[in-house]
mmCIF file of C-alpha atoms in Angstrom:
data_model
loop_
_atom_site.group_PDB
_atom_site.id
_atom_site.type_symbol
_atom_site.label_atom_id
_atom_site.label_comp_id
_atom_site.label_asym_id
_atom_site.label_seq_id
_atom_site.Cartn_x
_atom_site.Cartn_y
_atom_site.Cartn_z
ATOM 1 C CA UNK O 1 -15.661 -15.399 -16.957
ATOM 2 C CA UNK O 2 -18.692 -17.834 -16.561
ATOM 3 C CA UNK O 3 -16.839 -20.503 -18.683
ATOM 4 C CA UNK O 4 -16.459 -24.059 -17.099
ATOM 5 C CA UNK O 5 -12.021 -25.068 -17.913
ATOM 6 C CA UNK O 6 -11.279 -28.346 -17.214
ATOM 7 C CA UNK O 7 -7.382 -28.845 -18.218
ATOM 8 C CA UNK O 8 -5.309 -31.795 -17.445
ATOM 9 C CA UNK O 9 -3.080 -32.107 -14.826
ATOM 10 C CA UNK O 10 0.189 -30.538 -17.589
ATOM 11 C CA UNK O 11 -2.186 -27.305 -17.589
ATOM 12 C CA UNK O 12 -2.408 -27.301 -13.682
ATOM 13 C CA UNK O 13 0.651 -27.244 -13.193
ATOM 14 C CA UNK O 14 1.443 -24.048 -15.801
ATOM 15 C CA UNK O 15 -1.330 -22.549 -14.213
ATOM 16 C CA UNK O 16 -0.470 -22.979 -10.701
ATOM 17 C CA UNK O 17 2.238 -20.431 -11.439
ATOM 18 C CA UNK O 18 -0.338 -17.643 -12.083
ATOM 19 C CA UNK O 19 0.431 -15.504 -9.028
ATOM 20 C CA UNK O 20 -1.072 -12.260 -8.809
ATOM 21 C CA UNK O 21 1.267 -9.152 -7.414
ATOM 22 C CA UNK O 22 0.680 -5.961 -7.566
ATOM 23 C CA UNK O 23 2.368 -3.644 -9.870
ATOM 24 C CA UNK O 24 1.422 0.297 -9.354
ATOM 25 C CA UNK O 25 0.116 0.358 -5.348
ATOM 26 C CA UNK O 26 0.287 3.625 -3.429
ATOM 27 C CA UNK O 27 -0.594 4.636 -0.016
ATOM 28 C CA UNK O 28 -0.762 8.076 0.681
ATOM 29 C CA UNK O 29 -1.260 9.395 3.951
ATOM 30 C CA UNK O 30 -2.144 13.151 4.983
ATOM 31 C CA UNK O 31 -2.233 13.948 8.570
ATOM 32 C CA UNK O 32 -4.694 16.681 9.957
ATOM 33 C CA UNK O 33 -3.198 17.202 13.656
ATOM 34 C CA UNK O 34 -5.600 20.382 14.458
ATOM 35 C CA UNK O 35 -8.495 17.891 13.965
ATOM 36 C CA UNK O 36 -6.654 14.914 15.370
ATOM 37 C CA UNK O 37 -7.439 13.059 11.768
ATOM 38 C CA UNK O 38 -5.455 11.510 9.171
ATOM 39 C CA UNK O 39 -7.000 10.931 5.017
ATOM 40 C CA UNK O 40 -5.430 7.623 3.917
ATOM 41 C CA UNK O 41 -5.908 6.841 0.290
ATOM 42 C CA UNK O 42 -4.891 3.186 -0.748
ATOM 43 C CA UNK O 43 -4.721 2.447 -4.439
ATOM 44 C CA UNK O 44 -4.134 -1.035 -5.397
ATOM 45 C CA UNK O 45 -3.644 -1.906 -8.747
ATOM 46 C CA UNK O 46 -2.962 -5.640 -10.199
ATOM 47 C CA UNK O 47 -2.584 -7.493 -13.501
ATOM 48 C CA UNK O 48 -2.690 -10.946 -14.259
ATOM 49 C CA UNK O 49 -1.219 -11.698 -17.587
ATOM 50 C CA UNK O 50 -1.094 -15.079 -18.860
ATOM 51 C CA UNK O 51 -0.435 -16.349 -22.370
ATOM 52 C CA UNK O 52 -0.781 -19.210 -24.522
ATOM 53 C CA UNK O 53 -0.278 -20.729 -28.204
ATOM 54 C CA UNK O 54 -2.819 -19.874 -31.080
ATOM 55 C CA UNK O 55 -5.204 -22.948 -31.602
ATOM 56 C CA UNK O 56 -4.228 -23.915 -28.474
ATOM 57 C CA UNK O 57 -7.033 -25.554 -25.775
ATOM 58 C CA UNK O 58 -6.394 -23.058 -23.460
ATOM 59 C CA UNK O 59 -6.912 -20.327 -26.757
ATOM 60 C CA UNK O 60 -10.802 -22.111 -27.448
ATOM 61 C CA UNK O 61 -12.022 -22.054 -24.464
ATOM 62 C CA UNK O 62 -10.714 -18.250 -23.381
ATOM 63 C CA UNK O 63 -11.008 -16.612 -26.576
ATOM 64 C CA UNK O 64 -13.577 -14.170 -26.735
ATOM 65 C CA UNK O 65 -14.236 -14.091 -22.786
ATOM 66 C CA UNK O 66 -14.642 -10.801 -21.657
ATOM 67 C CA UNK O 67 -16.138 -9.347 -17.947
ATOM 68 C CA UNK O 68 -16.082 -5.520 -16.464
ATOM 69 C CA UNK O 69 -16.859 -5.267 -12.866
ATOM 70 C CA UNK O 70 -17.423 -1.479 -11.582
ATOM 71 C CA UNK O 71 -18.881 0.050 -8.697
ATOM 72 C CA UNK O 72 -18.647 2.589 -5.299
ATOM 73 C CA UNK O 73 -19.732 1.991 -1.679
ATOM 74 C CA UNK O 74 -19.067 4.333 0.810
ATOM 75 C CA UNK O 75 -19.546 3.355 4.599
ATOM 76 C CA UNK O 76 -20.159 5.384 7.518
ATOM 77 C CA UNK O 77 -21.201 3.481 10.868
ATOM 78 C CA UNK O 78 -18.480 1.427 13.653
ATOM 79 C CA UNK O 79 -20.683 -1.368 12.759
ATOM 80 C CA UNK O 80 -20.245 -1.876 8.786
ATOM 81 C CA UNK O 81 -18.219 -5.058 7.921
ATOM 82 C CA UNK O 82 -16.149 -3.302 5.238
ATOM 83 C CA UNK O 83 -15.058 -0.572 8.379
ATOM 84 C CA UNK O 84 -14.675 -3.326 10.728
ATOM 85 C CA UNK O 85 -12.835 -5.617 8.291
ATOM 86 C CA UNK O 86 -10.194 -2.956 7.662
ATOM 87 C CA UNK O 87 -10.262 -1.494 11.046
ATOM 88 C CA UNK O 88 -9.444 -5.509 12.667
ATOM 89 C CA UNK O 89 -5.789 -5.443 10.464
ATOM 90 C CA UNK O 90 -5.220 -1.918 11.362
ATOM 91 C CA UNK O 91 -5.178 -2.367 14.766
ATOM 92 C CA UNK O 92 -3.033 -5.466 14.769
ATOM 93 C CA UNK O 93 -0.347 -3.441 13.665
ATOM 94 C CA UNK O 94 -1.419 -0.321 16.016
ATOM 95 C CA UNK O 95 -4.349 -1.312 18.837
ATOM 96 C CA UNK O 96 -5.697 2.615 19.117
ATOM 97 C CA UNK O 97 -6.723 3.282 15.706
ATOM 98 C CA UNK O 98 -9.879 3.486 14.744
ATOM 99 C CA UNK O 99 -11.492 4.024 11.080
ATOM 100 C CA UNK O 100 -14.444 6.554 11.093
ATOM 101 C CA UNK O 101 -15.464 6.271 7.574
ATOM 102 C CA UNK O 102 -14.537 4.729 4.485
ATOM 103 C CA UNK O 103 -15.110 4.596 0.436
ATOM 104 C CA UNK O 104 -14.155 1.997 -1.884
ATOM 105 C CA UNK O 105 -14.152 2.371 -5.426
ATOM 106 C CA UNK O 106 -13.629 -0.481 -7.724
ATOM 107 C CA UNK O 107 -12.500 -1.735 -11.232
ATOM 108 C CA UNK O 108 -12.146 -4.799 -12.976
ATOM 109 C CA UNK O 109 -11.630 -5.827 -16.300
ATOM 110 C CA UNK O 110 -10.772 -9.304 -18.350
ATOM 111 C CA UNK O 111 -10.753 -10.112 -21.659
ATOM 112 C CA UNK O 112 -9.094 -12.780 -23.386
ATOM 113 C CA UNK O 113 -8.534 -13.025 -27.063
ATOM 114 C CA UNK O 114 -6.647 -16.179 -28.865
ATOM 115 C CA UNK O 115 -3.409 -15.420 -27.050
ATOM 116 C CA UNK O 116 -3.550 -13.597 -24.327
ATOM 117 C CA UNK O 117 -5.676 -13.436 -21.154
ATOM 118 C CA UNK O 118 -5.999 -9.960 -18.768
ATOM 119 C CA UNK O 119 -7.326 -9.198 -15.734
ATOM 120 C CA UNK O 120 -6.737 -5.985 -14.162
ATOM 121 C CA UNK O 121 -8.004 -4.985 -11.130
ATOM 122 C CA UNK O 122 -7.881 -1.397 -9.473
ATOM 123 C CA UNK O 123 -9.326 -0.951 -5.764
ATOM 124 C CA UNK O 124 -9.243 2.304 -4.123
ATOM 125 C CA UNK O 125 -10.112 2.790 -0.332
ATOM 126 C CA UNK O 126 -10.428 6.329 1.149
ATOM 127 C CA UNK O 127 -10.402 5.885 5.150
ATOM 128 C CA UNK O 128 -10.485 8.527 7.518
ATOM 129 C CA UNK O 129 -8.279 7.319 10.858
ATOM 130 C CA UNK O 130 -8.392 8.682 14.426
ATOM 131 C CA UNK O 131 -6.816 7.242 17.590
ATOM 132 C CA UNK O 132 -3.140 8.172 16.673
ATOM 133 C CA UNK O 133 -2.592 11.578 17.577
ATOM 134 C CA UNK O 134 -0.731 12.474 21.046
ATOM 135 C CA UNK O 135 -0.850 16.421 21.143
ATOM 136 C CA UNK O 136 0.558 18.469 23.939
ATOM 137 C CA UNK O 137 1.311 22.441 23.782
ATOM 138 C CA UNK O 138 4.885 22.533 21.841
ATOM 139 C CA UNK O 139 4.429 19.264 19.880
ATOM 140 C CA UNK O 140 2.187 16.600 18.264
ATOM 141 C CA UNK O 141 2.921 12.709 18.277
ATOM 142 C CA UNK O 142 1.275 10.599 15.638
ATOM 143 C CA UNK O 143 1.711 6.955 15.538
ATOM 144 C CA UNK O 144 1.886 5.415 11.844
ATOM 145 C CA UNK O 145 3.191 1.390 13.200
ATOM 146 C CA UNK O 146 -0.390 0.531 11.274
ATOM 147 C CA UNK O 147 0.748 1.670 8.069
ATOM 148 C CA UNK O 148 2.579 -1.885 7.257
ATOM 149 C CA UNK O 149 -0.383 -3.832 6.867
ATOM 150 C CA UNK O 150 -1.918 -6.508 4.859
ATOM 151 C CA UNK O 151 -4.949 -7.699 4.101
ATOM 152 C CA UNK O 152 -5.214 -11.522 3.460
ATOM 153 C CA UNK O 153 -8.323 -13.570 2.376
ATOM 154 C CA UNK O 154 -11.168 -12.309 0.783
ATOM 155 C CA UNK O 155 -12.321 -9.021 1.366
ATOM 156 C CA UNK O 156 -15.887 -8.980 0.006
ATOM 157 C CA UNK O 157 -17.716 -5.860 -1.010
ATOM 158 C CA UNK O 158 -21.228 -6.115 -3.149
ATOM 159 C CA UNK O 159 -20.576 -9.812 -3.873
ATOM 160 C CA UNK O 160 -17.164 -9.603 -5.004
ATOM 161 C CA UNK O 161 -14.017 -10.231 -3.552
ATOM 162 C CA UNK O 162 -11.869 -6.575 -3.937
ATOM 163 C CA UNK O 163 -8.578 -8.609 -2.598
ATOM 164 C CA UNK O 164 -8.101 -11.808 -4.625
ATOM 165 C CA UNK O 165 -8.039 -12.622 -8.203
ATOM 166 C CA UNK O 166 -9.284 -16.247 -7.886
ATOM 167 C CA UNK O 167 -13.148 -15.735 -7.921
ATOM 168 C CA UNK O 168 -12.460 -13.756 -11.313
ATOM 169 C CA UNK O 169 -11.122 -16.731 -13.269
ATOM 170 C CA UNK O 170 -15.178 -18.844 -13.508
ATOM 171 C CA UNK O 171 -14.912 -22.396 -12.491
ATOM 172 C CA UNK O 172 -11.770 -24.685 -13.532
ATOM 173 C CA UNK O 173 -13.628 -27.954 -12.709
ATOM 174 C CA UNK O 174 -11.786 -29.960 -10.178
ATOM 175 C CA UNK O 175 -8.690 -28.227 -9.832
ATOM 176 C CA UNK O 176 -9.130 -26.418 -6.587
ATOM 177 C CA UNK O 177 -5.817 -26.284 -5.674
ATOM 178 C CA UNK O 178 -5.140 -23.357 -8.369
ATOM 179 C CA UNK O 179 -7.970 -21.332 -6.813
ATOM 180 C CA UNK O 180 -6.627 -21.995 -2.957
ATOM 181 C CA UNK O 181 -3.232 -20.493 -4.921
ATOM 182 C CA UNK O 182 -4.577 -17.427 -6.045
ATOM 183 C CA UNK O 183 -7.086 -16.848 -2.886
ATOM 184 C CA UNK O 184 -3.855 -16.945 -0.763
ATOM 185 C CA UNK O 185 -2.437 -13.964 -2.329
ATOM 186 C CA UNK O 186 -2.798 -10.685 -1.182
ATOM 187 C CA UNK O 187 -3.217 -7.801 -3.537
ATOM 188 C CA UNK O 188 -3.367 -5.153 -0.768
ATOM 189 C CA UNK O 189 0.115 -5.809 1.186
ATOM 190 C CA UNK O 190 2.034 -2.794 2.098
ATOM 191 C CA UNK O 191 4.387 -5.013 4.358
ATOM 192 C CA UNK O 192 7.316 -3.834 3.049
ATOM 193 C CA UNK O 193 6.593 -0.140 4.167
ATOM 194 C CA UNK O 194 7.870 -1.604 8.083
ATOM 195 C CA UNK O 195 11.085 0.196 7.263
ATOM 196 C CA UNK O 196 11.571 2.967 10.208
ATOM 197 C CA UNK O 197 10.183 6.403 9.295
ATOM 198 C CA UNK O 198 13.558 7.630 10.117
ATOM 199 C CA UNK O 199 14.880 5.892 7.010
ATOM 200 C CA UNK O 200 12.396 7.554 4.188
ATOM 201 C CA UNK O 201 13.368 10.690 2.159
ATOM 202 C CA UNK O 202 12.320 13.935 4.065
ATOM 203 C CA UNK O 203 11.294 17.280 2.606
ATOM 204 C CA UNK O 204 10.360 20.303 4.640
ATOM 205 C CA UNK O 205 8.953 23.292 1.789
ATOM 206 C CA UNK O 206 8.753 26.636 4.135
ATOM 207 C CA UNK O 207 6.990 28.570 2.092
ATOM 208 C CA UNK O 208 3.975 25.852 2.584
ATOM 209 C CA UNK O 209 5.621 24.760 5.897
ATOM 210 C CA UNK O 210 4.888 21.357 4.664
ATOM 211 C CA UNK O 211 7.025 18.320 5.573
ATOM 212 C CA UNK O 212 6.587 15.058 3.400
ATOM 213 C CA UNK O 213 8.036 11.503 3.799
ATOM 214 C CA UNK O 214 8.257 9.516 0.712
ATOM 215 C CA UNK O 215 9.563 5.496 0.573
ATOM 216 C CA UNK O 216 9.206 3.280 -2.662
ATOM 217 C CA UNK O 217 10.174 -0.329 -1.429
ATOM 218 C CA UNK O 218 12.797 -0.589 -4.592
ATOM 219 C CA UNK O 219 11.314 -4.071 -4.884
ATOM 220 C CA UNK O 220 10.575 -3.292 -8.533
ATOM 221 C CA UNK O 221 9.944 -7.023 -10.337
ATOM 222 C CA UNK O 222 9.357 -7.756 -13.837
ATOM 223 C CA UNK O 223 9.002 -11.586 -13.901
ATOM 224 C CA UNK O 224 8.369 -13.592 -16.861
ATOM 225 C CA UNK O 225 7.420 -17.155 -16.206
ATOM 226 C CA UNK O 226 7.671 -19.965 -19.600
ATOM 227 C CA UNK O 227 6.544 -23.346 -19.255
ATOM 228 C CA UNK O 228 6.756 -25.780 -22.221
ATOM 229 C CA UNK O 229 3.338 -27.756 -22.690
ATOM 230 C CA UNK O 230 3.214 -31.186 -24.010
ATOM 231 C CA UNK O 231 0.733 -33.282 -25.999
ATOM 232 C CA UNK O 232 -2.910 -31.482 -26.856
ATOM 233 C CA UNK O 233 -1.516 -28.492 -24.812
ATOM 234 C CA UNK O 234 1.832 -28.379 -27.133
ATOM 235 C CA UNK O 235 3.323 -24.961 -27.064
ATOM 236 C CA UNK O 236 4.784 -22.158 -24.559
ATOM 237 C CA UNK O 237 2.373 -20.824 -21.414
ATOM 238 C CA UNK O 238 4.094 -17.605 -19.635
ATOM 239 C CA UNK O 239 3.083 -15.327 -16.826
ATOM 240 C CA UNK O 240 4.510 -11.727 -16.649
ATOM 241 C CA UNK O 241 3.910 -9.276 -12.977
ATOM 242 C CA UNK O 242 5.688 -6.287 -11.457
ATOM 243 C CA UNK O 243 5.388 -4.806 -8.306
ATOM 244 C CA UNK O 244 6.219 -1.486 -6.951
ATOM 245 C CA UNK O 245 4.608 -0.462 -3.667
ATOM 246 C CA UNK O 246 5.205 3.182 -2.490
ATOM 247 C CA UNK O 247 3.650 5.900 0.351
ATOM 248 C CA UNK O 248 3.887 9.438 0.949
ATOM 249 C CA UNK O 249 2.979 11.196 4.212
ATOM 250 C CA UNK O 250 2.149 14.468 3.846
ATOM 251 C CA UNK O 251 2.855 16.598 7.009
ATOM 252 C CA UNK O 252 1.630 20.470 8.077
ATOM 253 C CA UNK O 253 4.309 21.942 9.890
ATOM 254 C CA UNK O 254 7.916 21.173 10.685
ATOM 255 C CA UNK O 255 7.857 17.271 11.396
ATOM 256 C CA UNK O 256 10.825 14.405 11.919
ATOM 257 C CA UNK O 257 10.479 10.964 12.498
ATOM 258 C CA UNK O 258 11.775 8.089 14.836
ATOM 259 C CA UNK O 259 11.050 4.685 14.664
ATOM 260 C CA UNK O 260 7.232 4.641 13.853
ATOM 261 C CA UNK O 261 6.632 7.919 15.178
ATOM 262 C CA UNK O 262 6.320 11.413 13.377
ATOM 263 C CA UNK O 263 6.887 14.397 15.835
ATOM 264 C CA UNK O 264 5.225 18.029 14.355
ATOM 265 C CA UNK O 265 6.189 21.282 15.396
ATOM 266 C CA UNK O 266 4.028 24.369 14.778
ATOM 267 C CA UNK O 267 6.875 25.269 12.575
ATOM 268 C CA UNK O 268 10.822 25.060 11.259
ATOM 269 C CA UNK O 269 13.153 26.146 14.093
ATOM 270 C CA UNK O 270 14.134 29.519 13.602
ATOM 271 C CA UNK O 271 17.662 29.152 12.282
ATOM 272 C CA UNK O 272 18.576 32.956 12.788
ATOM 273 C CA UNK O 273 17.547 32.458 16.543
ATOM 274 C CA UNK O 274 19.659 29.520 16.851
ATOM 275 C CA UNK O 275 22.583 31.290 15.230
ATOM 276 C CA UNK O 276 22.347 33.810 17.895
ATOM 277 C CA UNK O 277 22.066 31.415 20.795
ATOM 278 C CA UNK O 278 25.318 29.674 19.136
ATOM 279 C CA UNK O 279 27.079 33.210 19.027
ATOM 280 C CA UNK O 280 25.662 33.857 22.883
ATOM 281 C CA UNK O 281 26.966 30.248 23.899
ATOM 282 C CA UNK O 282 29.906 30.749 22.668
ATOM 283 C CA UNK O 283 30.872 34.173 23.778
ATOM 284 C CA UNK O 284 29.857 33.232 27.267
ATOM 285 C CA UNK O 285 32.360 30.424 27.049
ATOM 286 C CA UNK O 286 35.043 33.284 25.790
ATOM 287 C CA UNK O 287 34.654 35.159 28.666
ATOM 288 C CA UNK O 288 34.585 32.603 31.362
ATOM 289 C CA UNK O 289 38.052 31.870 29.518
ATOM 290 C CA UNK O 290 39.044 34.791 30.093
ATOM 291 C CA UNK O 291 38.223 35.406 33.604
ATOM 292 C CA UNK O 292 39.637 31.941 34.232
ATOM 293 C CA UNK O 293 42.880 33.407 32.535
ATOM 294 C CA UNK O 294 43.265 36.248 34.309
ATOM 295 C CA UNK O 295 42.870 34.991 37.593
ATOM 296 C CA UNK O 296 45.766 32.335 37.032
ATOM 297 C CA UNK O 297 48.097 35.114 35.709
ATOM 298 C CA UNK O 298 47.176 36.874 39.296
#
């Protein structure tokens, strides 16, 4: 939106409430242990939805506004900002992982009729990740502490900011403070994934020997904020989000998890071996009885 908006302080404050969250993000994580690798696709998705009375200020000046933003990079070298941007939150969460290439894929459309004004953004970053495998002869280690990051302030990619929604609503004069508002909010926070490994759902499928974690945050939030204008701007101004973060971690192999760490085994423990060992165990035990037995009735 190239439009210059210059509202009155009544406006400012309806509009200071426009905070961005995102509604449909997923990160999904696939873990390669033979090649010591892991495929992490991050889909962040985010609408800003604010309406306002027909005939309305607000209504003349956004009606009829419309931008699409679309394009792909893909990056390959230590030295690219977009790697080292993403890399530098990474390993503040986990210091030995390291991002050997990366694509990013983005979407962004607004249009505004008399009503109603949309922006939705969709940002999807395909990162291959080393540095977090231990393996050893019976077992593999991998280290996930990174997953709970976030990225905060702009994250700039061809000129546009893939992170914020401020630089996507044009100039609003000499109310800053909005833009500071929306700049300061993250649309690429997976915080909330910090819960231990050892809490998300587990399945193991044998007949793929495939074990996958899944954890949606349950922080599902429809929020519908009114404000009643007054004078020129006369009417009702709301603001409706959601937000539902959730991962999956796909696994090859038998796998469990502790704390931040997922431990993979070649494959399932053999539960007709371990019946057996139980059945040797505990005859062993029955004989020793025995002996013990018939030595005291001696």
């Amino acid at each position: 939106m190239k439009k210059i908006i210059v509202l009155s302080a009544t406006v400012l404050v309806i509009l200071s409430l426009m905070v961005p969250v995102t509604y449909g993000s997923t990160l999904k994580i696939s873990l390669y242990p033979e090649k010591k690798l892991a495929n992490v696709n991050l889909e962040s998705e985010s609408e800003l939805i604010f309406t306002y009375p027909n005939g309305s200020f607000a209504s003349k000046m956004l009606n009829g506004s419309s931008e699409n933003i679309s394009f792909s990079e893909t990056f390959n070298h230590p030295s690219d900002h977009a790697i080292a941007f993403i890399e530098g939150y990474l390993k503040s969460r986990y210091h030995n992982v390291t991002v050997d290439n990366m694509t990013v894929i983005f979407n962004l459309t607004e249009n505004a009729n008399n009503t109603e004004l949309k922006i939705y953004k969709n940002l999807s970053l395909d990162l291959w990740l080393s540095g977090i495998f231990n393996k050893t002869k019976s077992e593999t280690k991998v280290n996930l502490s990174w997953r709970s990051f976030e990225i905060k302030g702009s994250f700039d990619i061809n000129g546009h900011d893939v992170n914020n929604f401020g630089s996507y609503l044009g100039s609003i004069g000499m109310f800053t403070g909005l833009m500071d508002r929306l700049n300061n909010k993250s649309t690429i926070n997976f915080t909330m994934l910090k819960v231990p490994l050892s809490k998300w759902n587990r399945t193991y499928d044998s007949s793929t020997n495939t074990t996958t974690f899944y954890y949606n945050s349950s922080l599902n939030e429809l929020l519908s904020i009114s404000v009643n204008g007054t004078g020129m701007f006369n009417g009702t101004y709301t603001l409706k989000l959601l937000y539902d973060p959730s991962s999956t971690i796909s696994v090859p192999g038998y796998a469990t998890a502790s704390n931040n760490t997922i431990t993979i085994l070649p494959s399932a423990p053999n539960t007709f071996d371990m019946l057996i060992i139980i059945v040797a165990v505990v005859a062993v035990v029955v004989i020793i009885a025995g002996i013990a037995l018939a030595i005291r009735k001696r």
